[in-house]
């Protein structure tokens, strides 16, 4: 990474407003915070070429996520957004993005691993997934998601037919959540990869989950 920071990304954002040929933008490890993210989202609202946005390992928080959500309502070209490792992204930020995904139909892959997301944010996302049919991959590893969050996701999996991959490694999921997931997998026909490594699941219920596939 570099040290572009908020001032640097503000300058880059001004250029992005006028550019419709750039398809991928990698800005990981650049000390970008909410101020820089807000500037970037102003550009995203008018840009029609960008498809993949990588902003992992920065300092973006919930205010930046709210700005991103506003942009996602307008922008219908970005397909991939990675925000892993921003540390301060929590439930409030994911709730805002989940609301935007009720109208956004271009996003295919959302990466939010290694943040501070818990059940509240995931429940909001699960409610959206009941009607969103564009998201194919969700990365939520190394967060604070427990059984309540997985139960809500499992409920969504019963009606969602687009999600193919979900990464839930290293959360706080126990057997109660796995029971709900196993029931949902008897109905769901789209999921083909579920990563539940390093959670708090007993062997008994892991076996019941494998039988559901």
Backbone as numpy.savetxt, mean C-alpha at the origin, in Angstrom:
# Nx Ny Nz CAx CAy CAz Cx Cy Cz
21.33 5.93 -2.21 20.53 7.13 -2.21 21.36 8.37 -2.21
20.72 9.48 -2.40 21.36 10.78 -2.39 20.77 11.60 -1.24
20.87 12.89 -1.34 20.30 13.77 -0.33 19.52 14.89 -1.01
18.60 14.48 -1.88 17.82 15.45 -2.64 17.00 16.32 -1.70
16.34 15.70 -0.73 15.58 16.45 0.26 14.35 17.15 -0.31
13.69 17.91 0.54 12.44 18.57 0.13 12.66 19.66 -0.92
13.74 20.43 -0.78 14.00 21.48 -1.76 14.30 20.91 -3.13
15.09 19.84 -3.15 15.43 19.21 -4.43 14.23 18.61 -5.12
13.38 17.93 -4.35 12.22 17.30 -4.97 11.20 18.34 -5.42
11.18 19.49 -4.78 10.30 20.58 -5.23 10.72 21.06 -6.61
12.03 21.19 -6.83 12.53 21.59 -8.15 12.24 20.52 -9.20
12.45 19.25 -8.83 12.16 18.15 -9.76 10.67 18.13 -10.11
9.84 18.41 -9.12 8.39 18.37 -9.32 7.94 19.39 -10.34
8.56 20.56 -10.32 8.22 21.59 -11.30 8.46 21.09 -12.72
9.54 20.33 -12.90 9.86 19.78 -14.22 8.87 18.68 -14.60
8.47 17.87 -13.63 7.56 16.75 -13.89 6.20 17.25 -14.38
5.80 18.42 -13.92 4.53 18.99 -14.35 4.47 19.14 -15.87
5.62 19.39 -16.47 5.69 19.67 -17.91 6.12 18.47 -18.73
6.44 17.35 -18.07 6.98 16.19 -18.76 5.98 15.04 -18.76
5.66 14.54 -19.95 4.74 13.41 -20.05 5.38 12.19 -20.69
6.73 12.17 -20.75 7.42 11.00 -21.30 8.06 10.15 -20.20
8.36 10.75 -19.05 8.95 10.01 -17.94 7.95 8.97 -17.42
8.39 7.70 -17.34 7.50 6.64 -16.90 7.83 6.12 -15.51
9.11 6.17 -15.11 9.53 5.63 -13.82 10.37 6.68 -13.08
10.08 6.84 -11.79 10.80 7.81 -10.97 11.24 7.13 -9.67
12.55 6.99 -9.49 13.11 6.33 -8.31 13.75 7.38 -7.40
13.18 7.57 -6.22 13.64 8.61 -5.29 13.86 8.05 -3.89
14.22 6.80 -3.80 14.45 6.19 -2.50 15.69 6.74 -1.80
15.68 6.69 -0.45 16.83 7.09 0.35 17.27 8.53 0.05
16.33 9.46 0.04 16.67 10.84 -0.33 16.24 11.89 0.68
15.89 11.47 1.89 15.51 12.40 2.95 14.35 13.31 2.55
13.43 12.75 1.79 12.23 13.50 1.39 11.18 13.38 2.48
10.64 14.50 2.90 9.61 14.53 3.93 8.26 14.92 3.37
7.36 15.30 4.26 6.00 15.65 3.83 5.99 16.86 2.90
6.83 17.84 3.17 6.85 19.04 2.32 7.22 18.69 0.88
8.23 17.86 0.74 8.62 17.43 -0.59 7.56 16.57 -1.26
6.92 15.71 -0.47 5.86 14.85 -1.01 4.68 15.68 -1.48
4.34 16.70 -0.74 3.23 17.58 -1.13 3.54 18.27 -2.46
4.78 18.72 -2.64 5.19 19.33 -3.90 5.10 18.32 -5.05
5.57 17.10 -4.79 5.52 16.06 -5.83 4.09 15.72 -6.22
3.20 15.68 -5.26 1.81 15.32 -5.58 1.11 16.40 -6.41
1.55 17.64 -6.27 1.01 18.70 -7.15 1.34 18.40 -8.60
2.56 17.89 -8.81 2.97 17.52 -10.17 2.21 16.30 -10.66
2.00 15.34 -9.76 1.29 14.11 -10.14 -0.13 14.41 -10.59
-0.72 15.44 -10.05 -2.09 15.79 -10.43 -2.20 16.18 -11.90
-1.12 16.71 -12.48 -1.18 17.16 -13.88 -0.38 16.27 -14.83
0.57 15.50 -14.29 1.38 14.62 -15.13 0.55 13.44 -15.62
0.77 13.06 -16.91 0.00 11.96 -17.48 0.89 10.85 -18.04
2.18 10.86 -17.66 3.08 9.84 -18.19 3.63 8.89 -17.15
3.77 9.36 -15.92 4.42 8.57 -14.86 3.60 7.33 -14.51
4.29 6.18 -14.47 3.61 4.92 -14.17 4.11 4.26 -12.89
5.39 4.50 -12.55 5.97 3.82 -11.39 6.71 4.84 -10.52
6.38 4.86 -9.23 6.93 5.84 -8.30 7.52 5.12 -7.10
8.84 5.26 -6.91 9.50 4.62 -5.78 9.99 5.68 -4.80
9.43 5.67 -3.59 9.75 6.65 -2.56 10.10 5.98 -1.24
10.66 4.80 -1.32 11.01 4.06 -0.12 12.13 4.70 0.66
12.12 4.46 1.99 13.21 4.87 2.87 13.45 6.37 2.83
12.39 7.13 2.95 12.47 8.57 3.10 11.90 8.95 4.46
11.36 10.12 4.59 10.81 10.61 5.86 9.37 11.10 5.67
8.67 10.42 4.78 7.29 10.80 4.47 6.36 10.28 5.56
5.41 11.11 5.97 4.47 10.74 7.02 3.03 10.84 6.55
2.13 10.97 7.49 0.70 10.95 7.17 0.25 12.16 6.34
0.85 13.32 6.56 0.47 14.49 5.76 0.85 14.30 4.30
2.00 13.70 4.07 2.40 13.39 2.71 1.47 12.37 2.07
1.01 11.41 2.86 0.08 10.40 2.36 -1.27 11.01 2.01
-1.70 11.97 2.80 -2.97 12.65 2.50 -2.88 13.39 1.18
-1.73 14.03 0.95 -1.52 14.73 -0.32 -1.50 13.75 -1.48
-0.85 12.60 -1.27 -0.83 11.56 -2.29 -2.24 11.08 -2.60
-3.04 10.91 -1.58 -4.43 10.45 -1.78 -5.21 11.44 -2.65
-5.03 12.72 -2.39 -5.71 13.74 -3.21 -5.29 13.62 -4.67
-4.00 13.39 -4.89 -3.49 13.26 -6.26 -4.02 11.99 -6.94
-4.16 10.92 -6.17 -4.61 9.64 -6.74 -6.06 9.70 -7.22
-6.82 10.60 -6.64 -8.20 10.78 -7.09 -8.22 11.33 -8.52
-7.21 12.14 -8.84 -7.14 12.79 -10.15 -6.31 11.98 -11.14
-5.14 11.50 -10.68 -4.23 10.79 -11.57 -4.71 9.36 -11.80
-4.77 8.97 -13.08 -5.20 7.62 -13.43 -4.18 6.91 -14.31
-2.89 7.27 -14.13 -1.84 6.62 -14.92 -0.83 5.87 -14.07
-0.60 6.29 -12.83 0.38 5.61 -11.98 -0.12 4.22 -11.60
0.73 3.23 -11.84 0.35 1.84 -11.59 1.04 1.23 -10.36
2.22 1.77 -10.00 3.01 1.21 -8.91 3.50 2.33 -8.01
3.28 2.19 -6.70 3.79 3.14 -5.71 4.43 2.36 -4.57
5.71 2.63 -4.31 6.42 2.02 -3.19 6.73 3.10 -2.15
6.30 2.86 -0.92 6.54 3.79 0.18 7.09 3.05 1.40
7.76 1.94 1.16 8.26 1.13 2.26 9.36 1.88 3.04
9.41 1.62 4.33 10.49 2.14 5.15 10.45 3.62 5.44
9.28 4.23 5.38 9.19 5.65 5.71 8.95 5.89 7.21
8.74 4.82 7.94 8.68 4.80 9.41 7.48 5.54 10.00
7.22 6.77 9.54 6.17 7.58 10.17 4.82 7.49 9.46
4.71 6.68 8.43 3.40 6.46 7.80 2.60 5.53 8.69
1.42 5.98 9.11 0.58 5.18 9.99 -0.83 5.03 9.47
-1.73 4.72 10.37 -3.12 4.46 10.00 -3.78 5.65 9.30
-3.53 6.83 9.80 -4.16 8.03 9.24 -3.83 8.18 7.76
-2.59 7.92 7.41 -2.18 8.02 6.02 -2.81 6.96 5.14
-2.87 5.73 5.64 -3.47 4.65 4.85 -4.97 4.83 4.71
-5.63 5.34 5.73 -7.07 5.62 5.63 -7.34 6.58 4.47
-6.51 7.61 4.34 -6.69 8.59 3.25 -6.49 7.93 1.88
-5.44 7.11 1.76 -5.17 6.44 0.49 -6.28 5.43 0.16
-6.77 4.74 1.18 -7.86 3.78 0.96 -9.10 4.47 0.40
-9.37 5.65 0.89 -10.53 6.42 0.39 -10.32 6.78 -1.08
-9.09 7.18 -1.43 -8.78 7.53 -2.82 -8.92 6.33 -3.75
-8.59 5.15 -3.24 -8.65 3.94 -4.07 -10.08 3.51 -4.38
-11.04 4.17 -3.78 -12.43 3.90 -4.14 -12.76 4.45 -5.53
-11.96 5.45 -5.97 -12.20 6.04 -7.30 -11.02 5.84 -8.25
-9.85 5.58 -7.72 -8.68 5.35 -8.57 -8.72 3.92 -9.10
-8.56 3.76 -10.41 -8.59 2.41 -10.98 -7.34 2.08 -11.79
-6.26 2.84 -11.55 -5.02 2.57 -12.28 -3.97 1.86 -11.44
-3.99 2.04 -10.12 -2.94 1.48 -9.27 -3.03 -0.04 -9.22
-1.88 -0.70 -9.47 -1.82 -2.15 -9.46 -1.05 -2.70 -8.26
-0.04 -1.93 -7.80 0.85 -2.42 -6.76 1.10 -1.31 -5.75
0.82 -1.60 -4.47 1.03 -0.62 -3.40 1.95 -1.23 -2.34
3.12 -0.63 -2.16 4.09 -1.11 -1.19 4.17 -0.21 0.02
3.79 -0.74 1.18 3.79 0.03 2.42 4.46 -0.74 3.56
5.40 -1.58 3.23 6.10 -2.34 4.25 6.98 -1.47 5.13
7.24 -1.96 6.34 8.14 -1.29 7.28 7.71 0.14 7.61
6.44 0.27 7.96 5.91 1.54 8.43 5.27 1.33 9.80
4.29 2.14 10.13 3.63 2.05 11.44 2.13 1.82 11.26
1.78 0.99 10.31 0.38 0.75 9.98 -0.19 -0.34 10.89
-1.37 -0.08 11.43 -2.03 -1.04 12.30 -3.38 -1.44 11.78
-4.23 -1.93 12.67 -5.53 -2.45 12.27 -6.44 -1.40 11.66
-6.43 -0.18 12.21 -7.35 0.85 11.72 -7.13 1.14 10.24
-5.89 1.30 9.84 -5.59 1.57 8.44 -5.95 0.41 7.54
-5.66 -0.80 8.00 -5.92 -1.99 7.20 -7.43 -2.25 7.07
-8.18 -1.96 8.10 -9.64 -2.11 8.02 -10.21 -1.19 6.95
-9.71 0.05 6.90 -10.16 0.99 5.86 -9.78 0.47 4.48
-8.57 -0.05 4.35 -8.13 -0.60 3.07 -8.97 -1.81 2.68
-9.29 -2.65 3.65 -10.11 -3.84 3.38 -11.49 -3.45 2.87
-12.08 -2.42 3.45 -13.39 -1.95 2.99 -13.33 -1.50 1.53
-12.22 -0.84 1.18 -12.04 -0.40 -0.21 -11.85 -1.59 -1.14
-11.13 -2.60 -0.68 -10.85 -3.76 -1.53 -12.10 -4.55 -1.89
-13.18 -4.31 -1.20 -14.44 -4.98 -1.54 -14.98 -4.51 -2.89
-14.59 -3.30 -3.29 -15.08 -2.76 -4.56 -13.96 -2.43 -5.54
-12.72 -2.30 -5.06 -11.60 -2.01 -5.96 -11.16 -3.28 -6.67
-11.13 -3.23 -8.01 -10.74 -4.40 -8.79 -9.50 -4.15 -9.63
-8.66 -3.20 -9.19 -7.43 -2.93 -9.94 -6.17 -3.36 -9.18
-6.19 -3.30 -7.85 -5.01 -3.66 -7.07 -4.71 -5.16 -7.19
-3.48 -5.47 -7.59 -3.06 -6.87 -7.73 -2.07 -7.31 -6.66
-1.34 -6.33 -6.08 -0.34 -6.69 -5.08 -0.30 -5.67 -3.96
-0.34 -6.16 -2.72 -0.23 -5.33 -1.52 0.94 -5.81 -0.68
1.82 -4.90 -0.32 2.97 -5.24 0.51 2.84 -4.50 1.84
2.58 -5.24 2.90 2.31 -4.67 4.22 3.18 -5.33 5.30
4.34 -5.80 4.91 5.23 -6.49 5.86 5.81 -5.53 6.89
6.18 -6.08 8.04 6.84 -5.31 9.10 6.01 -4.08 9.51
4.75 -4.30 9.82 3.89 -3.26 10.35 3.32 -3.74 11.70
2.19 -3.19 12.10 1.59 -3.54 13.40 0.19 -4.12 13.21
0.02 -4.94 12.20 -1.28 -5.49 11.85 -1.55 -6.75 12.67
-2.71 -6.82 13.29 -3.09 -7.96 14.10 -4.28 -8.71 13.52
-4.90 -9.53 14.36 -6.02 -10.36 13.92 -7.19 -9.53 13.39
-7.48 -8.42 14.06 -8.60 -7.59 13.63 -8.42 -7.11 12.18
-7.19 -6.73 11.86 -6.91 -6.30 10.49 -7.03 -7.42 9.49
-6.52 -8.60 9.84 -6.59 -9.74 8.92 -8.02 -10.23 8.76
-8.81 -10.17 9.81 -10.22 -10.56 9.70 -10.94 -9.65 8.70
-10.66 -8.36 8.76 -11.27 -7.41 7.81 -10.80 -7.70 6.38
-9.51 -7.96 6.21 -8.99 -8.30 4.89 -9.63 -9.59 4.37
-9.77 -10.57 5.25 -10.36 -11.85 4.85 -11.79 -11.67 4.37
-12.52 -10.80 5.04 -13.88 -10.49 4.62 -13.89 -9.92 3.21
-12.90 -9.05 2.93 -12.79 -8.45 1.59 -12.40 -9.51 0.55
-11.55 -10.45 0.94 -11.10 -11.48 0.00 -12.26 -12.34 -0.51
-13.34 -12.38 0.24 -14.49 -13.19 -0.18 -15.18 -12.62 -1.40
-15.00 -11.30 -1.63 -15.67 -10.66 -2.78 -14.68 -10.06 -3.77
-13.45 -9.82 -3.36 -12.46 -9.23 -4.27 -11.93 -10.31 -5.22
-11.82 -9.96 -6.50 -11.35 -10.95 -7.48 -10.15 -10.46 -8.28
-9.42 -9.46 -7.74 -8.27 -8.94 -8.46 -6.94 -9.15 -7.72
-6.96 -9.13 -6.39 -5.71 -9.22 -5.63 -5.08 -10.60 -5.79
-3.80 -10.60 -6.20 -3.08 -11.85 -6.42 -2.01 -12.12 -5.37
-1.42 -11.06 -4.84 -0.30 -11.20 -3.90 -0.52 -10.28 -2.70
-0.34 -10.81 -1.49 -0.35 -9.97 -0.30 0.79 -10.42 0.62
1.59 -9.46 1.03 2.73 -9.72 1.90 2.42 -9.18 3.29
2.33 -10.07 4.27 2.00 -9.70 5.65 3.04 -10.23 6.63
4.23 -10.43 6.15 5.33 -10.94 6.98 5.61 -9.99 8.16
5.94 -10.58 9.29 6.39 -9.84 10.48 5.38 -8.78 10.92
4.17 -9.24 11.23 3.16 -8.40 11.86 2.81 -9.03 13.20
1.59 -8.86 13.65 1.18 -9.41 14.95 -0.03 -10.32 14.79
-0.03 -11.11 13.72 -1.17 -11.95 13.37 -1.08 -13.27 14.15
-2.22 -13.67 14.73 -2.31 -14.90 15.49 -3.34 -15.85 14.86
-3.68 -16.88 15.59 -4.56 -17.93 15.04 -5.95 -17.43 14.67
-6.49 -16.49 15.43 -7.85 -16.01 15.15 -7.94 -15.42 13.74
-6.93 -14.65 13.36 -6.90 -14.09 12.02 -6.76 -15.15 10.95
-5.96 -16.18 11.24 -5.73 -17.24 10.27 -6.99 -18.06 10.04
-7.78 -18.26 11.07 -9.06 -18.98 10.92 -9.96 -18.25 9.92
-10.03 -16.91 10.06 -10.84 -16.11 9.14 -10.29 -16.18 7.72
-8.96 -16.13 7.60 -8.33 -16.19 6.28 -8.60 -17.53 5.61
-8.51 -18.60 6.36 -8.74 -19.93 5.80 -10.15 -20.05 5.23
-11.12 -19.49 5.94 -12.51 -19.51 5.46 -12.65 -18.71 4.17
-11.98 -17.56 4.11 -12.06 -16.71 2.92 -11.43 -17.38 1.71
-10.36 -18.13 1.94 -9.66 -18.77 0.83 -10.46 -19.91 0.19
-11.47 -20.39 0.91 -12.35 -21.39 0.31 -13.21 -20.79 -0.79
-13.34 -19.46 -0.75 -14.18 -18.73 -1.70 -13.33 -17.98 -2.73
-12.25 -17.36 -2.26 -11.42 -16.52 -3.12 -10.73 -17.33 -4.21
-10.72 -16.76 -5.43 -10.12 -17.47 -6.56 -8.96 -16.72 -7.20
-8.58 -15.58 -6.63 -7.53 -14.77 -7.27 -6.19 -14.80 -6.54
-6.20 -14.91 -5.21 -4.96 -14.89 -4.45 -4.11 -16.13 -4.74
-2.84 -15.91 -5.07 -1.96 -17.07 -5.27 -0.67 -17.00 -4.47
-0.37 -15.83 -3.87 0.78 -15.72 -2.98 0.37 -14.96 -1.72
0.55 -15.60 -0.56 0.31 -14.96 0.74 1.53 -15.23 1.61
2.21 -14.16 2.03 3.39 -14.30 2.88 3.01 -13.92 4.30
3.06 -14.92 5.20 2.71 -14.73 6.61 3.87 -15.08 7.53
5.07 -15.04 7.01 6.24 -15.41 7.80 6.44 -14.53 9.02
6.99 -15.10 10.07 7.36 -14.37 11.28 6.17 -13.67 11.94
5.05 -14.36 11.98 3.91 -13.90 12.77 3.80 -14.81 14.00
2.62 -14.89 14.59 2.44 -15.62 15.85 1.41 -16.73 15.67
1.61 -17.52 14.63 0.63 -18.51 14.20 1.08 -19.91 14.61
0.16 -20.70 15.15 0.48 -22.07 15.55 0.55 -22.98 14.32
1.29 -24.06 14.45 1.42 -25.03 13.36 0.06 -25.59 12.95
-0.79 -25.82 13.93 -2.12 -26.37 13.65 -2.89 -25.50 12.67
-2.87 -24.20 12.90 -3.66 -23.32 12.05 -2.96 -23.00 10.73
-1.65 -23.10 10.71 -0.94 -23.01 9.43 -1.33 -24.17 8.53
-1.48 -25.35 9.11 -1.89 -26.52 8.34 -3.30 -26.35 7.79
-4.20 -25.79 8.60 -5.57 -25.57 8.14 -5.60 -24.56 7.01
-4.67 -23.63 7.07 -4.59 -22.62 6.00 -4.14 -23.26 4.70
-3.15 -24.14 4.77 -2.66 -24.81 3.56 -3.74 -25.69 2.94
-4.60 -26.25 3.76 -5.68 -27.10 3.25 -6.75 -26.29 2.53
-6.79 -24.98 2.83 -7.81 -24.13 2.20 -7.49 -23.80 0.75
-6.21 -23.91 0.39 -5.82 -23.63 -1.01 -6.26 -24.75 -1.93
